Short mmCIF file of C-alpha atoms in Angstrom, two decimals:
data_model
loop_
_atom_site.label_atom_id
_atom_site.label_comp_id
_atom_site.label_asym_id
_atom_site.label_seq_id
_atom_site.Cartn_x
_atom_site.Cartn_y
_atom_site.Cartn_z
CA MET A 40 44.64 2.07 24.31
CA ASN A 41 44.63 5.49 22.54
CA LEU A 42 43.21 3.30 19.54
CA LEU A 43 40.26 1.54 22.25
CA CYS A 44 39.14 4.75 23.08
CA ARG A 45 39.23 6.15 19.68
CA ASN A 46 36.80 3.06 19.33
CA LEU A 47 34.63 4.51 21.74
CA LYS A 48 34.44 7.50 20.76
CA ALA A 49 33.34 6.56 17.07
CA PHE A 50 30.90 4.18 18.46
CA GLN A 51 29.46 7.02 20.88
CA ASN A 52 29.28 9.01 17.20
CA ILE A 53 27.25 6.03 15.16
CA ALA A 54 24.08 7.95 14.45
CA ASP A 55 24.49 10.68 17.19
CA ASP A 56 24.49 14.03 15.49
CA GLY A 57 23.21 15.86 19.09
CA ASP A 58 25.10 17.81 21.27
CA ARG A 59 27.25 15.99 23.52
CA ARG A 60 29.13 17.89 25.50
CA GLN A 61 26.74 17.48 28.68
CA SER A 62 27.58 13.80 28.59
CA ARG A 63 31.00 14.26 28.34
CA ALA A 64 32.54 14.28 32.16
CA VAL A 65 31.07 11.22 32.56
CA VAL A 66 32.19 9.32 29.32
CA ALA A 67 35.92 10.19 30.76
CA SER A 68 35.48 8.87 34.42
CA THR A 69 34.26 5.72 33.13
CA CYS A 70 37.34 5.27 30.27
CA SER A 71 39.56 5.44 33.00
CA PHE A 72 43.60 4.22 32.56
CA ALA A 73 43.12 0.65 34.53
CA ALA A 74 39.41 -0.20 33.26
CA THR A 75 41.01 0.48 29.72
CA SER A 76 44.07 -1.53 29.96
CA VAL A 77 42.07 -4.19 31.36
CA VAL A 78 39.47 -4.27 28.20
CA LEU A 79 42.48 -3.95 25.96
CA SER A 80 44.10 -7.18 27.63
CA ARG A 81 41.06 -8.99 27.04
CA LEU A 82 40.75 -8.28 23.88
CA GLN A 83 44.42 -9.46 23.12
CA ALA A 84 43.79 -12.58 24.77
CA LEU A 85 40.43 -13.58 22.38
CA SER A 86 41.08 -16.18 19.49
CA LEU A 87 38.77 -16.34 16.54
CA ARG A 88 36.79 -18.78 18.93
CA ASP A 89 35.44 -16.08 20.79
CA PHE A 90 33.69 -13.81 18.51
CA GLN A 91 30.82 -14.58 19.24
CA MET A 92 27.41 -12.62 20.28
CA LEU A 93 27.15 -11.86 23.83
CA PRO A 94 25.13 -15.30 25.35
CA GLU A 95 23.49 -13.30 27.52
CA ARG A 96 20.69 -12.77 24.89
CA LEU A 97 17.90 -14.89 24.41
CA SER A 98 15.55 -14.89 21.18
CA LYS A 99 12.07 -15.87 20.52
CA VAL A 100 10.71 -17.45 23.25
CA VAL A 101 11.65 -16.72 26.85
CA CYS A 102 10.82 -19.60 29.55
CA ALA A 103 10.38 -19.33 33.31
CA ASP A 104 13.12 -21.05 33.58
CA ASP A 105 15.12 -18.57 31.83
CA LEU A 106 13.93 -15.50 33.30
CA GLU A 107 15.18 -16.73 36.94
CA ARG A 108 18.40 -18.23 35.89
CA PHE A 109 19.09 -14.66 33.71
CA ALA A 110 17.95 -12.68 37.17
CA GLY A 111 20.11 -14.94 39.45
CA ALA A 112 23.46 -14.16 37.34
CA SER A 113 22.16 -10.53 37.81
CA GLY A 114 22.30 -10.70 41.31
CA SER A 115 18.23 -10.36 41.77
CA GLU A 116 16.73 -13.07 43.90
CA LEU A 117 13.06 -13.08 41.61
CA ARG A 118 10.19 -15.23 42.14
CA LEU A 119 7.33 -15.83 39.16
CA VAL A 120 4.29 -16.03 41.34
CA THR A 121 2.40 -16.68 37.96
CA PRO A 122 -0.71 -19.63 39.03
CA GLY A 123 0.16 -22.75 36.94
CA VAL A 124 3.46 -21.40 35.08
CA GLY A 125 7.17 -22.94 35.38
CA GLY A 126 10.06 -24.44 34.24
CA ARG A 127 10.18 -24.95 30.61
CA ASP A 128 6.47 -23.00 29.88
CA PRO A 129 6.73 -20.10 27.56
CA ILE A 130 6.23 -16.51 29.49
CA LEU A 131 7.72 -14.09 26.96
CA VAL A 132 8.32 -14.33 22.86
CA GLY A 133 10.91 -12.03 21.74
CA GLU A 134 14.31 -10.48 22.44
CA PHE A 135 15.25 -10.08 26.38
CA GLN A 136 18.75 -9.97 27.44
CA ARG A 137 20.69 -8.74 30.29
CA VAL A 138 24.19 -7.54 30.21
CA GLN A 139 26.27 -7.13 33.11
CA LEU A 140 28.79 -4.27 31.89
CA ARG A 141 31.24 -3.14 33.88
CA SER A 142 31.15 -3.68 37.51
CA GLY A 143 28.06 -1.95 38.52
CA LEU A 144 26.65 -1.02 35.74
CA ALA A 145 24.00 -3.28 34.15
CA LEU A 146 21.72 -2.82 31.25
CA HIS A 147 18.16 -5.11 30.52
CA THR A 148 16.18 -4.91 27.46
CA SER A 149 13.37 -6.24 26.53
CA ASN A 150 11.01 -6.37 23.17
CA THR A 151 8.98 -9.30 23.89
CA ARG A 152 5.06 -10.32 24.10
CA GLU A 153 3.83 -11.00 27.19
CA VAL A 154 2.28 -14.90 26.69
CA HIS A 155 0.75 -15.02 30.23
CA ASP A 156 -0.64 -12.54 33.05
CA LEU A 157 2.93 -11.97 34.66
CA HIS A 158 3.08 -11.34 38.34
CA THR A 159 6.92 -11.42 39.46
CA GLU A 160 8.64 -10.78 43.08
CA ALA A 161 12.36 -9.97 43.28
CA VAL A 162 14.88 -8.19 45.88
CA GLN A 163 16.20 -5.37 44.50
CA HIS A 164 19.59 -4.53 45.92
CA PRO A 165 20.99 -0.61 46.81
CA GLY A 166 21.62 1.74 43.30
CA LEU A 167 19.76 3.85 40.89
CA THR A 168 17.52 2.43 37.38
CA ILE A 169 16.45 4.27 34.99
CA ALA A 170 13.86 2.93 32.55
CA LEU A 171 12.21 4.12 29.17
CA PHE A 172 9.91 2.53 27.73
CA LEU A 173 8.75 2.90 23.73
CA ARG A 174 6.14 0.99 23.83
CA GLY A 175 3.91 -1.43 26.10
CA HIS A 176 2.77 -0.44 30.37
CA ILE A 177 3.61 -2.31 33.50
CA ASP A 178 2.49 -2.09 36.68
CA ALA A 179 5.54 -2.10 39.36
CA TRP A 180 6.04 -1.55 42.72
CA PHE A 181 9.42 -0.84 44.28
CA GLY A 182 9.48 -1.23 48.30
CA GLY A 183 5.01 -1.01 47.72
CA ARG A 184 5.08 2.16 46.13
CA LEU A 185 3.46 1.55 42.79
CA ILE A 186 4.72 2.74 40.01
CA GLU A 187 3.54 3.06 36.66
CA MET A 188 5.82 2.64 33.65
CA GLY A 189 5.22 3.03 30.07
CA PRO A 190 2.49 4.73 28.08
CA ARG A 191 -0.73 2.89 28.07
CA THR A 192 -2.08 3.21 24.48
CA GLU A 193 -0.12 3.16 21.68
CA ASP A 194 -0.93 6.94 19.98
CA ALA A 195 0.88 8.37 23.44
CA ARG A 196 2.66 11.81 22.26
CA ASP A 197 5.57 12.00 24.53
CA ILE A 198 7.89 9.24 25.38
CA GLU A 199 8.08 9.06 29.75
CA ALA A 200 11.57 7.95 31.07
CA ILE A 201 12.11 7.53 35.02
CA VAL A 202 14.46 7.23 37.35
CA VAL A 203 14.08 5.24 40.69
CA ALA A 204 16.73 5.66 44.09
CA ARG A 205 17.10 2.59 46.10
CA SER A 206 19.48 3.69 49.45
CA GLU A 207 18.31 0.55 51.02
CA SER A 208 17.29 -3.23 49.50
CA ASP A 209 14.00 -3.74 48.91
CA SER A 210 11.07 -5.24 47.57
CA PHE A 211 10.11 -5.47 43.46
CA VAL A 212 6.74 -6.80 42.23
CA ARG A 213 5.92 -6.61 38.67
CA ARG A 214 2.83 -6.87 37.23
CA SER A 215 1.49 -7.16 33.45
CA VAL A 216 -1.42 -8.21 30.94
CA LYS A 217 -1.15 -11.03 28.84
CA GLY A 218 -0.85 -9.92 25.04
CA ALA A 219 1.12 -6.77 26.43
CA ARG A 220 3.93 -5.99 23.90
CA ILE A 221 6.71 -4.17 25.84
CA ARG A 222 9.74 -2.56 23.85
CA LYS A 223 11.84 -0.93 27.10
CA LEU A 224 15.82 -1.21 28.55
CA ASN A 225 16.73 -0.42 32.19
CA VAL A 226 19.81 0.76 33.13
CA THR A 227 20.77 -0.20 36.80
CA ILE A 228 23.88 1.35 38.78
CA THR A 229 24.92 1.12 42.24
CA PRO A 230 26.34 3.39 44.48
CA GLU A 231 29.75 2.26 44.12
CA TRP A 232 30.08 2.91 40.59
CA LEU A 233 28.84 6.31 41.29
CA ASP A 234 31.05 6.45 43.86
CA GLN A 235 34.10 5.71 41.36
CA GLN A 236 33.11 8.02 39.10
CA ALA A 237 33.69 10.47 41.88
CA LEU A 238 29.95 11.89 41.40
CA LEU A 239 28.73 11.33 45.01
CA SER A 240 31.94 13.83 46.43
CA SER A 241 31.56 16.44 44.29
CA PRO A 242 29.83 19.23 44.91
CA GLU A 243 28.22 20.24 41.67
CA CYS A 244 26.67 16.95 42.51
CA ALA A 245 25.37 17.43 45.76
CA ALA A 246 21.30 16.97 43.58
CA ILE A 247 22.75 13.71 42.87
CA LEU A 248 24.11 12.92 46.42
CA ARG A 249 20.76 13.85 47.85
CA PHE A 250 18.68 11.84 45.55
CA SER A 251 20.90 8.34 45.46
CA ARG A 252 20.39 8.56 49.39
CA THR A 253 15.90 9.27 49.73
CA HIS A 254 14.97 5.60 49.33
CA LEU A 255 12.39 5.31 46.27
CA ALA A 256 12.64 8.83 45.20
CA THR A 257 11.61 9.05 41.77
CA LEU A 258 11.91 11.33 39.54
CA ARG A 259 9.86 11.17 35.62
CA TRP A 260 10.81 13.28 32.71
CA THR A 261 9.50 13.56 29.09
CA ALA A 262 12.35 11.58 27.03
CA SER A 263 14.43 13.99 24.57
CA PRO A 264 15.02 12.78 21.03
CA ARG A 265 18.78 11.84 22.08
CA LEU A 266 17.66 9.38 24.69
CA ILE A 267 14.81 7.86 22.27
CA THR A 268 17.57 7.65 19.88
CA LEU A 269 20.00 5.99 22.49
CA ALA A 270 17.01 3.19 22.95
CA GLU A 271 16.95 2.70 19.42
CA GLN A 272 20.34 1.71 19.08
CA ILE A 273 20.62 -0.17 22.36
CA LEU A 274 17.30 -2.07 21.36
CA GLY A 275 18.74 -2.70 18.11
CA PRO A 276 22.12 -2.70 17.85
CA PRO A 277 24.52 -3.79 14.31
CA LEU A 278 26.27 -6.56 14.53
CA PHE A 279 29.32 -7.04 16.16
CA ALA A 280 31.44 -9.35 18.13
CA ALA A 281 30.95 -10.19 21.79
CA PRO A 282 34.31 -7.65 22.67
CA LEU A 283 32.72 -4.87 20.60
CA GLN A 284 28.85 -5.51 21.29
CA LYS A 285 29.62 -4.66 24.52
CA LEU A 286 31.61 -1.67 24.13
CA TYR A 287 28.80 -0.73 22.24
CA TYR A 288 26.33 -1.05 24.88
CA GLU A 289 28.60 0.16 27.80
CA SER A 290 29.06 2.96 25.84
CA ARG A 291 24.87 4.03 25.09
CA ALA A 292 24.52 2.55 28.49
CA ILE A 293 26.44 5.80 30.01
CA ASP A 294 25.21 8.46 28.06
CA VAL A 295 21.73 6.96 28.99
CA VAL A 296 22.50 7.60 32.80
CA SER A 297 24.10 10.75 32.00
CA GLU A 298 21.16 12.38 30.64
CA ALA A 299 19.15 10.90 34.03
CA LEU A 300 22.02 12.53 36.42
CA LEU A 301 21.63 16.37 34.19
CA ALA A 302 17.93 15.66 34.56
CA ILE A 303 18.22 14.46 38.34
CA SER A 304 20.50 17.87 38.61
CA ASP A 305 18.24 20.25 36.68
CA ALA A 306 14.73 18.75 38.92
CA PRO A 307 13.42 21.04 41.60
CA ALA A 308 13.78 19.19 45.46
CA GLN A 309 11.72 16.22 44.94
CA SER A 310 8.65 16.22 47.40
CA GLY A 311 7.63 12.62 47.20
CA SER A 312 9.72 10.58 48.86
CA ALA A 313 12.06 12.61 50.73
CA THR A 314 8.80 14.32 52.77
CA ILE A 315 7.41 10.79 53.70
CA HIS A 316 8.51 9.49 56.94
CA PRO A 317 10.34 5.81 56.75
CA THR A 318 7.12 4.32 58.88
CA HIS A 319 5.11 5.63 56.96
CA HIS A 320 6.25 3.29 54.22
CA ARG A 321 5.47 0.22 55.75
CA SER A 322 1.75 1.48 56.71
CA VAL A 323 1.17 2.07 53.20
CA ARG A 324 2.51 -1.55 52.26
CA ARG A 325 0.21 -2.84 55.57
CA ALA A 326 -2.54 -0.76 54.00
CA CYS A 327 -2.07 -2.53 50.58
CA ASP A 328 -1.45 -5.78 51.91
CA PHE A 329 -5.18 -5.31 53.96
CA ILE A 330 -7.00 -4.23 50.80
CA ASP A 331 -6.10 -6.74 48.63
CA ALA A 332 -7.40 -9.45 51.19
CA ASN A 333 -10.57 -7.81 51.13
CA LEU A 334 -11.43 -6.49 47.64
CA ASP A 335 -14.73 -8.56 48.09
CA HIS A 336 -15.86 -6.72 51.14
CA GLU A 337 -17.21 -2.89 51.97
CA LEU A 338 -13.97 -0.86 52.38
CA MET A 339 -14.25 1.66 54.83
CA LEU A 340 -11.10 4.38 55.02
CA PRO A 341 -11.52 4.11 58.94
CA SER A 342 -10.71 0.76 59.11
CA ILE A 343 -8.21 0.78 56.03
CA ALA A 344 -6.18 3.39 58.01
CA ALA A 345 -6.32 1.46 61.08
CA ALA A 346 -4.90 -1.68 59.73
CA ALA A 347 -1.94 0.40 58.43
CA GLY A 348 -1.67 2.36 61.73
CA LEU A 349 -2.15 5.19 60.95
CA ASN A 350 -4.95 8.59 60.66
CA SER A 351 -7.22 8.68 57.81
CA GLY A 352 -5.43 12.22 56.73
CA SER A 353 -1.80 10.90 57.59
CA LEU A 354 -2.60 7.45 55.59
CA GLN A 355 -4.45 10.10 52.62
CA ARG A 356 -1.22 11.89 52.44
CA ALA A 357 1.00 9.04 52.60
CA PHE A 358 -1.06 7.10 49.50
CA ARG A 359 -0.71 10.19 47.20
CA LEU A 360 2.92 11.59 47.89
CA LEU A 361 3.76 7.57 47.16
CA TYR A 362 1.53 6.37 44.50
CA GLY A 363 -0.51 9.94 43.50
CA VAL A 364 -3.61 8.91 43.86
CA THR A 365 -6.24 8.63 47.26
CA VAL A 366 -6.70 5.36 48.75
CA PHE A 367 -10.02 4.96 46.88
CA GLU A 368 -8.52 5.74 43.39
CA TYR A 369 -5.97 2.94 44.81
CA VAL A 370 -9.02 0.69 45.65
CA ARG A 371 -10.31 1.10 42.27
CA SER A 372 -7.31 -0.33 40.37
CA ARG A 373 -7.01 -3.34 42.02
CA LYS A 374 -10.80 -3.98 41.37
CA LEU A 375 -10.13 -3.41 38.20
CA ASP A 376 -7.20 -5.88 37.23
CA ARG A 377 -9.18 -8.36 39.73
CA ALA A 378 -12.24 -8.02 37.26
CA ARG A 379 -9.72 -8.52 34.20
CA ALA A 380 -8.16 -11.27 35.54
CA ALA A 381 -11.70 -12.80 36.12
CA LEU A 382 -12.36 -11.91 32.96
CA GLU A 383 -9.52 -13.45 31.21
CA ARG A 384 -9.24 -16.53 33.54
CA ASP A 385 -12.85 -17.40 34.48
CA GLY A 386 -14.63 -16.08 31.26
CA ILE A 387 -17.04 -14.37 33.14
CA SER A 388 -19.55 -11.63 31.56
CA VAL A 389 -19.02 -8.35 31.48
CA GLY A 390 -21.77 -7.73 33.73
CA GLU A 391 -20.09 -9.90 35.99
CA ALA A 392 -16.56 -8.54 36.00
CA ALA A 393 -18.40 -4.84 36.46
CA TYR A 394 -20.26 -6.12 39.67
CA LEU A 395 -17.30 -7.48 40.74
CA ALA A 396 -14.99 -4.62 40.39
CA GLY A 397 -17.53 -2.58 42.55
CA TYR A 398 -19.69 -0.80 39.44
CA LYS A 399 -23.24 -0.99 39.23
CA THR A 400 -23.35 -0.51 35.69
CA PRO A 401 -21.51 -2.33 32.68
CA GLY A 402 -21.51 1.07 30.76
CA ASN A 403 -19.67 2.74 33.80
CA PHE A 404 -17.37 -0.19 34.05
CA SER A 405 -16.02 -0.53 30.66
CA THR A 406 -14.95 3.42 30.81
CA ALA A 407 -12.95 2.75 34.04
CA PHE A 408 -11.47 -0.48 32.27
CA ARG A 409 -10.73 1.20 28.82
CA ARG A 410 -9.19 4.10 30.69
CA ARG A 411 -7.21 2.02 33.01
CA PHE A 412 -6.01 -0.64 30.62
CA GLY A 413 -6.60 0.62 26.77
CA VAL A 414 -9.11 -2.04 25.84
CA THR A 415 -12.21 -3.15 26.40
CA PRO A 416 -14.00 -5.87 28.36
CA ARG A 417 -15.54 -6.59 25.47
CA GLN A 418 -12.14 -7.45 23.79
CA ILE A 419 -10.52 -8.61 26.61
CA ARG A 420 -13.09 -11.94 26.67
CA ALA A 421 -13.26 -12.23 22.85
CA THR A 422 -9.43 -13.42 23.52
CA SER A 423 -9.18 -15.33 26.27
#
């Protein structure tokens, strides 16, 4: 057991000369006697045949069936919504994996290129999700709340980390565009995992408890060099036998969690989800559904507010708190999404796409399009 703990410590020190004092408490609490004994007994029981790479890892091509199978293995109820794509159709090229570490701690990594525009829907269960995008961008909706993830341009100076809390099961929608290159990792922890570390009962961790129990609470911060190094180590790990590979992933994942929990502890009180009434979450979802169903019509704030069951002022405040944008900034983004889909799918002209998005001139449309997607409409049309 002492040897195993020393090995774990050695793994933590590989290519990492940073200050590790802040995460020692979390690491120590997770290296409990019982957990270590279980892992040690499993190592002793392995034969040479068992020493192979983790079976959860996929390389080169990921098909629709693979995505749904991996989601099912992680307990997520996922549905691929992209029209005309399913079965053995390739959807990602590259490396994609989901690893269940110890109970309540899961890792998901992706170093891929999207073969199609992808639209997936899932149900996510209570817990914290920590995401770090080293490259690429997606639009994600947690419980109807739009949370953009990852840099839109290749020359972004800072890499942003984000943690999202779910105090109840809720919907998750992910959208990305064809050709997008995604290099990212997610670490997900359950409330039970946090409780096992005695983090939720410690007075010093009151901010973490508050954050974890605030549904859809969100925190963004600039990733430290150490956090980026951890992500690089996870995405490009040394070649170990399966049990040691899992220990290597677990040690890094715990360090990622400790960075996120320290960020939560150091952050000022969150003013977003903590101050919006739960019923307003549902109202904003109704507003979004109404907007998507009426993009062909002139959308006025009073009619959107009526569909949401709120007055105009309350709806604007709710959108700013949940999405960080006004209602009409959200409408504009959805129309741009639709125009891009039409350029790729139907090969319409840039002028037609501008009209579809509600712009009077192609020049203004192209400027807004590039600001949102990082490419011009003509570039999208040329590759469709």
